[in-house]
Coordinates of C-alpha atoms and ligand atoms in Angstrom, one line a residue:
X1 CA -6.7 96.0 -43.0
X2 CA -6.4 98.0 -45.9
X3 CA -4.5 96.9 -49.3
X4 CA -4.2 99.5 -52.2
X5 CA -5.6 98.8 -55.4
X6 CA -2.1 98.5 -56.6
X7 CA -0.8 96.0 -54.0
X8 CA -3.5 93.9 -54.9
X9 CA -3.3 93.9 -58.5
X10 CA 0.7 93.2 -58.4
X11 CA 0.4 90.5 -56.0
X12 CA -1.6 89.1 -58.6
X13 CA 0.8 89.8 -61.6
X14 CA 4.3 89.2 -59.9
X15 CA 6.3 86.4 -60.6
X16 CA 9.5 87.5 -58.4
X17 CA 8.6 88.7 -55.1
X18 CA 11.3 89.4 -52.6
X19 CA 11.5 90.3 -48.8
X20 CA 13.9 91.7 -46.8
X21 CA 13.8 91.2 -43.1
X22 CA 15.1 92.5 -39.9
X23 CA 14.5 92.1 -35.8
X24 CA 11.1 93.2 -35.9
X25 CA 9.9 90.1 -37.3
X26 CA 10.7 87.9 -34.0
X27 CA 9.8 91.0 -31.6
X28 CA 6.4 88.5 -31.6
X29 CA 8.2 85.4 -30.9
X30 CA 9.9 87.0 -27.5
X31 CA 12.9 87.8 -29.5
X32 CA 14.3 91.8 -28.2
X33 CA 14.7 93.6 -31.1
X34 CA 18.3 95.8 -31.1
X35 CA 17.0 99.4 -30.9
X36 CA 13.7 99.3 -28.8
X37 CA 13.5 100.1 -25.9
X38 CA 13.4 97.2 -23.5
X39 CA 15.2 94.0 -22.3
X40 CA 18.0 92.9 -19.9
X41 CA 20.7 94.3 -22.6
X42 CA 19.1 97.0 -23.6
X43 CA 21.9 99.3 -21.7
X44 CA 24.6 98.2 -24.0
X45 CA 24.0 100.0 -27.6
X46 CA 24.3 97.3 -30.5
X47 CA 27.3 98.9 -31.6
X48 CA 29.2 98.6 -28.3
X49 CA 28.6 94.9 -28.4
X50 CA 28.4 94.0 -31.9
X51 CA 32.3 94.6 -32.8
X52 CA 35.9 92.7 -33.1
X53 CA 37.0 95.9 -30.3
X54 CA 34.2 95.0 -27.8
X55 CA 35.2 91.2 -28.3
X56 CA 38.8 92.1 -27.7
X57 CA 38.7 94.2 -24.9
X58 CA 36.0 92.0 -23.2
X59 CA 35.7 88.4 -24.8
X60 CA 33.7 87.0 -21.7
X61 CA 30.8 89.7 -21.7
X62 CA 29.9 89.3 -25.5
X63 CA 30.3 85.9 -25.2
X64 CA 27.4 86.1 -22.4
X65 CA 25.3 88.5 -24.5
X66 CA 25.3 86.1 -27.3
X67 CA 25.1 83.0 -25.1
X68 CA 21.7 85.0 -23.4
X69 CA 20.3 86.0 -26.7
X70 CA 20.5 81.9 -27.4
X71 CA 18.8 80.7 -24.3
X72 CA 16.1 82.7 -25.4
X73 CA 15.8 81.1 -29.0
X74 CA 15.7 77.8 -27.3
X75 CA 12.5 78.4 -25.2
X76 CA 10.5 80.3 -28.1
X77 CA 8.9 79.4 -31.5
X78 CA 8.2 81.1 -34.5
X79 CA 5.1 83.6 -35.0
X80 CA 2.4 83.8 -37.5
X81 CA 5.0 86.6 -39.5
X82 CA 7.7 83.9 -39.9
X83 CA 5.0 81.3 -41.0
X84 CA 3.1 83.7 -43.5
X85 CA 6.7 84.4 -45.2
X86 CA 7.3 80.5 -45.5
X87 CA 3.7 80.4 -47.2
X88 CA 4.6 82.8 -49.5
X89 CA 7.9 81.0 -50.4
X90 CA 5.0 78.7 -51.7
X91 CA 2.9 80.7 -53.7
X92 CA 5.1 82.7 -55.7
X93 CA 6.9 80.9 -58.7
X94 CA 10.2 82.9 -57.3
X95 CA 10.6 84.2 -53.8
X96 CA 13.6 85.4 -52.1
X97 CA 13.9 85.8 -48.4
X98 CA 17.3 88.1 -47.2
X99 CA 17.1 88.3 -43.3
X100 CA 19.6 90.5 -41.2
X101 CA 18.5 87.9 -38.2
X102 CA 20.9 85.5 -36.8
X103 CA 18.1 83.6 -35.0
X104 CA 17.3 81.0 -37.7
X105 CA 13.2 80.8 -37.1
X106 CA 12.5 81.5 -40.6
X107 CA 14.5 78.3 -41.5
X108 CA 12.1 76.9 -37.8
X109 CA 8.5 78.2 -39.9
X110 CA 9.8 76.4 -43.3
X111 CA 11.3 78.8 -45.5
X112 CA 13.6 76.4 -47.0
X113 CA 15.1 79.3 -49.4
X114 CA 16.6 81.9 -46.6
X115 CA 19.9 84.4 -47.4
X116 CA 21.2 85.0 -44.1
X117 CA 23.6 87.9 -44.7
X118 CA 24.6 89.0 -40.9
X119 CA 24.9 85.5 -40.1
X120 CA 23.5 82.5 -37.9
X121 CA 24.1 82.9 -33.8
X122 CA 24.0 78.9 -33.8
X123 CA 27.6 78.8 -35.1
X124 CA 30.8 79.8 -34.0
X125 CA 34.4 79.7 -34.9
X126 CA 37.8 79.9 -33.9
X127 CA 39.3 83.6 -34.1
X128 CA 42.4 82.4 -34.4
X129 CA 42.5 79.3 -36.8
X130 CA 39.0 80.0 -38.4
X131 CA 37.7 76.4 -37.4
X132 CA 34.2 76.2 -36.8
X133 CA 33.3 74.2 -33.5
X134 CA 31.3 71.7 -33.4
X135 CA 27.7 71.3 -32.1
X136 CA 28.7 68.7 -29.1
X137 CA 31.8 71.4 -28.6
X138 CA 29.8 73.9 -27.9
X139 CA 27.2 72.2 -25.7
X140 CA 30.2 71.7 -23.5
X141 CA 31.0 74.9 -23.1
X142 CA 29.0 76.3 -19.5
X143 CA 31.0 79.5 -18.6
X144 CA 32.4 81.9 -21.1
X145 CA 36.2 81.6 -20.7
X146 CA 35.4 78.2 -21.5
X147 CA 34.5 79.3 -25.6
X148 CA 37.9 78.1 -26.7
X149 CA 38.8 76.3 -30.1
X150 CA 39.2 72.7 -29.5
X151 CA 41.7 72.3 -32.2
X152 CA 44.2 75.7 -31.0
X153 CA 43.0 76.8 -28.2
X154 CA 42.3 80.1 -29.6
X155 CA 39.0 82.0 -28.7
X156 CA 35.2 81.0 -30.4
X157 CA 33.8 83.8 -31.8
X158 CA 29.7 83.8 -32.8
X159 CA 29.4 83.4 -37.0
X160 CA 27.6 86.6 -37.3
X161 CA 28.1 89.8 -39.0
X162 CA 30.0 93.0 -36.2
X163 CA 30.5 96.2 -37.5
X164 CA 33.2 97.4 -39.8
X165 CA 32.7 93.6 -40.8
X166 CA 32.0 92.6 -44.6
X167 CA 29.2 90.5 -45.5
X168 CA 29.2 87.2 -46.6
X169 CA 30.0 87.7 -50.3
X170 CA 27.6 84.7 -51.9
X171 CA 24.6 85.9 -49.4
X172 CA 25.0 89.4 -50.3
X173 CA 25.6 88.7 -53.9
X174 CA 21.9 86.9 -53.6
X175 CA 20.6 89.4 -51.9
X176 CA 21.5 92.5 -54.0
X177 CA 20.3 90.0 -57.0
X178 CA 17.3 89.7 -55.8
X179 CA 16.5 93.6 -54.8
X180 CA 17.5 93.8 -58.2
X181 CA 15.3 91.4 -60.1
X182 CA 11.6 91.7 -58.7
X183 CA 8.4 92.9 -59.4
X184 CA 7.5 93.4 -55.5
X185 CA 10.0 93.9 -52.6
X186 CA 8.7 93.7 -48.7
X187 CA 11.1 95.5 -46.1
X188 CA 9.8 94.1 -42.4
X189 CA 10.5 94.9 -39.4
X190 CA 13.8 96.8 -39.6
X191 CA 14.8 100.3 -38.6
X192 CA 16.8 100.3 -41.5
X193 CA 20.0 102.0 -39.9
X194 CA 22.2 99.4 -40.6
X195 CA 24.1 99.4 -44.0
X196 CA 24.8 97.7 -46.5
X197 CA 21.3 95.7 -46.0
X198 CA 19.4 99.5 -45.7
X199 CA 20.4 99.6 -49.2
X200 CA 18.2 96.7 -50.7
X201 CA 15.0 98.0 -50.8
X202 CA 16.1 101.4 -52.1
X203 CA 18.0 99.0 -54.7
X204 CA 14.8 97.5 -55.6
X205 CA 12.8 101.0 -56.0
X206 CA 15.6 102.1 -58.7
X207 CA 15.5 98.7 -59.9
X208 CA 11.8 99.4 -60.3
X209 CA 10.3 97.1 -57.7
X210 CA 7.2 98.5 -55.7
X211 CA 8.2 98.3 -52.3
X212 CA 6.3 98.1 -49.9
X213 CA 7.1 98.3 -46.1
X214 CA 5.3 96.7 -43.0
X215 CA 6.8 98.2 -39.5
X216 CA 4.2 99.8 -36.6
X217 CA 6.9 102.7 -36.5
X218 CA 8.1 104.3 -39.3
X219 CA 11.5 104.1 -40.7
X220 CA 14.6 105.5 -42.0
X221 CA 13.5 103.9 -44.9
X222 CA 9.7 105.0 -44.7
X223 CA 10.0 108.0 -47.0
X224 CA 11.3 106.2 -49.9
X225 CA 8.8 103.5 -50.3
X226 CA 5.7 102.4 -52.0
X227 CA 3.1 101.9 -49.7
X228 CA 3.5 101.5 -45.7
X229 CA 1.5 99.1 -44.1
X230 CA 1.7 100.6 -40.2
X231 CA 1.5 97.5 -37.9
X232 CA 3.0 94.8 -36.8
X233 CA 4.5 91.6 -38.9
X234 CA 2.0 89.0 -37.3
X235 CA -0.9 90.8 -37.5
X236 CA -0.3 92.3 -41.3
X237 CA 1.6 89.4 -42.6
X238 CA -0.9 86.7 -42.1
X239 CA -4.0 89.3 -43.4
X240 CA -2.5 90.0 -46.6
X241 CA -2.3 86.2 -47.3
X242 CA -6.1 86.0 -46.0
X243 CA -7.5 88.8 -48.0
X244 CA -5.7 88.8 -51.1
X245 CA -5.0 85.0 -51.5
X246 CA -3.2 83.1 -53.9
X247 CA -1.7 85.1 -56.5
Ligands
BJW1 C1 8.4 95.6 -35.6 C2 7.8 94.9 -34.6 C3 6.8 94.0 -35.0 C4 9.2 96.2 -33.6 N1 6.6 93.8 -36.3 N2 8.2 95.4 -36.9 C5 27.8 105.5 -42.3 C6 27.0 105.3 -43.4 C7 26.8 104.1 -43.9 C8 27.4 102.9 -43.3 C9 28.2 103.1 -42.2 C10 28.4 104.4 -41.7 N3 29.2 104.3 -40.6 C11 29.4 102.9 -40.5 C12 28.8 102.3 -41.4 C13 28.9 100.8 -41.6 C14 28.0 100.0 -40.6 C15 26.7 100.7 -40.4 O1 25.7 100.6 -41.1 N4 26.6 101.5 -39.3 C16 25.4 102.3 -39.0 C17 24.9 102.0 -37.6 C18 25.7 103.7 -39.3 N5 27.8 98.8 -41.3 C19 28.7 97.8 -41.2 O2 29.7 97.9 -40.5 C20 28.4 96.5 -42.0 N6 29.6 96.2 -42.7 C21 30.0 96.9 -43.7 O3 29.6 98.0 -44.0 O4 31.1 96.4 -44.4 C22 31.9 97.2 -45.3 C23 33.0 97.8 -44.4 C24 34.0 96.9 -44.0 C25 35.1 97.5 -43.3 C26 35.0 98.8 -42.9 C27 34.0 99.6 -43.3 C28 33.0 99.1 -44.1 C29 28.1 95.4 -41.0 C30 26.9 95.6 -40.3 C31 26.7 94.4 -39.3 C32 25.5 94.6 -38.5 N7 25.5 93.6 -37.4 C33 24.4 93.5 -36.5 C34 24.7 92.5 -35.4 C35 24.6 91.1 -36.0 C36 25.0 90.0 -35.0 C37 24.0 90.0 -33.9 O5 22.8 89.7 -34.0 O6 24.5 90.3 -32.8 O7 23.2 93.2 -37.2 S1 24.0 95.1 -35.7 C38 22.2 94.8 -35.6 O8 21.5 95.7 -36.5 C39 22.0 93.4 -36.3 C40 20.8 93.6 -37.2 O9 20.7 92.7 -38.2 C41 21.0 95.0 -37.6 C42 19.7 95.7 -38.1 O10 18.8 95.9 -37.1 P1 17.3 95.7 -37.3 O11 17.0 94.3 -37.7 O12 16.8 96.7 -38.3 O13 16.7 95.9 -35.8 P2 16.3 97.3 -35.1 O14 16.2 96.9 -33.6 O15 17.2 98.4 -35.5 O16 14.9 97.6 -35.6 C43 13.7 96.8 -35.3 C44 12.5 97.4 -36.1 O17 11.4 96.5 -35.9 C45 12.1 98.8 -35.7 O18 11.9 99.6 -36.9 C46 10.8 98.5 -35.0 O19 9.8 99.6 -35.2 C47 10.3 97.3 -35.7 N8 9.4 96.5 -35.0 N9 8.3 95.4 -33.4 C48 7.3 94.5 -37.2 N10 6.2 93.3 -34.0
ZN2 ZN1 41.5 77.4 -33.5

């Protein structure tokens, strides 16, 4: 694989190095990504899913997508992208990592320092009362008229981000800091489509980060970075560590 001269040297030279990440990044794990092209839900656009509408119209079928998309996370582990990111929490004396995923295997590879800003799918809370249910709550629950709120009886809703939703303040508030404040920023593995997280590592170049971005397609964001590094998270994650080392 082959670094530029200038990656190298500011790998060498940064002290803040942040990353932001998106569904790529667990494509590797088993994880479907939103927008390629396969999977048992890929006939339902992330948009016609992902909303308080959808949820609405038709509580029990969004319910089932997300309780799907978590019997996946429970048979699969993290890949050598997630682990290389936890190593690199490591080796620079400040590391961010902002992650559109809801999956929680960053947090699973050890990256102890993660801003989730769309969410975890692990949680869920009441729609009507705002109570989060509990962990033995939810076990419970088998079919998906059963996702009710122990406490009002009002529907569970997953803690994620839908559309026409606003991001968790503090998370984004991190996250924009630290597009802001960095010598190097990664984008990995999103299509960047999806605002306001597209935003960050255009924030960064103005900021006057290097970006740099590491997707085997490219990207809406493709023609406003740095460098692109054209393959896939575990393959290009684990080789930059290898090759260029600790900073
Ligand atoms: C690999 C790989 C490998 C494959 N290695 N890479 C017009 C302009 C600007 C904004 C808007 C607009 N119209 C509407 C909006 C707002 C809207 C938006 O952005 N819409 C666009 C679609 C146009 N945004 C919002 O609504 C956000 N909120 C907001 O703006 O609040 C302010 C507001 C409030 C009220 C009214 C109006 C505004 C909220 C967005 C929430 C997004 N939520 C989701 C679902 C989360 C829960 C869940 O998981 O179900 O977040 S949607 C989905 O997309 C999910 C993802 O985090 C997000 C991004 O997707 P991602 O991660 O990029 O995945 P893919 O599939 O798109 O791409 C995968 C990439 O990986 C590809 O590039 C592959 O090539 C690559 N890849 N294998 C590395 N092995
Ligand atoms: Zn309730």
């Amino acid at each position: 694989m082959k670094f530029s001269d200038r990656l190298r040297e500011l790998w060498h030279r940064s002290t803040k190095v942040s990353a932001l990440t998106g569904a790529g990044v667990s494509r590797e794990s088993g994880v479907p990504t939103f927008r390629d092209k396969d999977g048992l839900w890929q006939k339902f656009k992330p948009e016609e899913l992902a909303n308080m509408d959808a949820f609405l119209r038709n509580p029990d079928l969004v319910w089932g997508w997300y309780e799907h998309r978590r019997q996946v996370l429970r048979d699969i582990e993290p890949n050598p992208g997630h682990y290389a990111l936890a190593e690199m929490e490591k080796l620079f004396p400040s590391f961010t990592l902002i992650t559109q995923n809801v999956d929680g295997l960053h947090q699973r590879a050890g990256s102890n320092r993660v801003v989730e800003i769309h969410g975890n799918i692990m949680r869920s809370f009441c729609v009507s009362c705002g109570k989060f249910a509990s962990f033995e709550h939810l076990e419970s629950v088998v079919e998906a008229h059963q996702a009710i709120c122990d406490a009002c009886g009002g529907r569970l809703r997953p803690d994620v981000v839908w559309f026409g939703e606003m991001l968790p303040v503090e998370a984004y508030e991190k996250a924009q800091a630290a597009a802001r404040d960095c010598d190097l920023f990664f984008t990995i593995g999103t299509s960047g489509v999806v605002y306001p997280a597209a935003g960050l590592p255009l924030l960064a170049r103005e900021s006057g980060a290097y970006v740099v971005e590491i997707n085997p397609e490219r990207t809406e964001i493709s023609p406003f970075v740095d460098e692109v590094l054209s393959g896939t998270s575990a393959q290009i994650l684990p080789a930059l560590l290898k090759e260029l080392g600790t900073p």
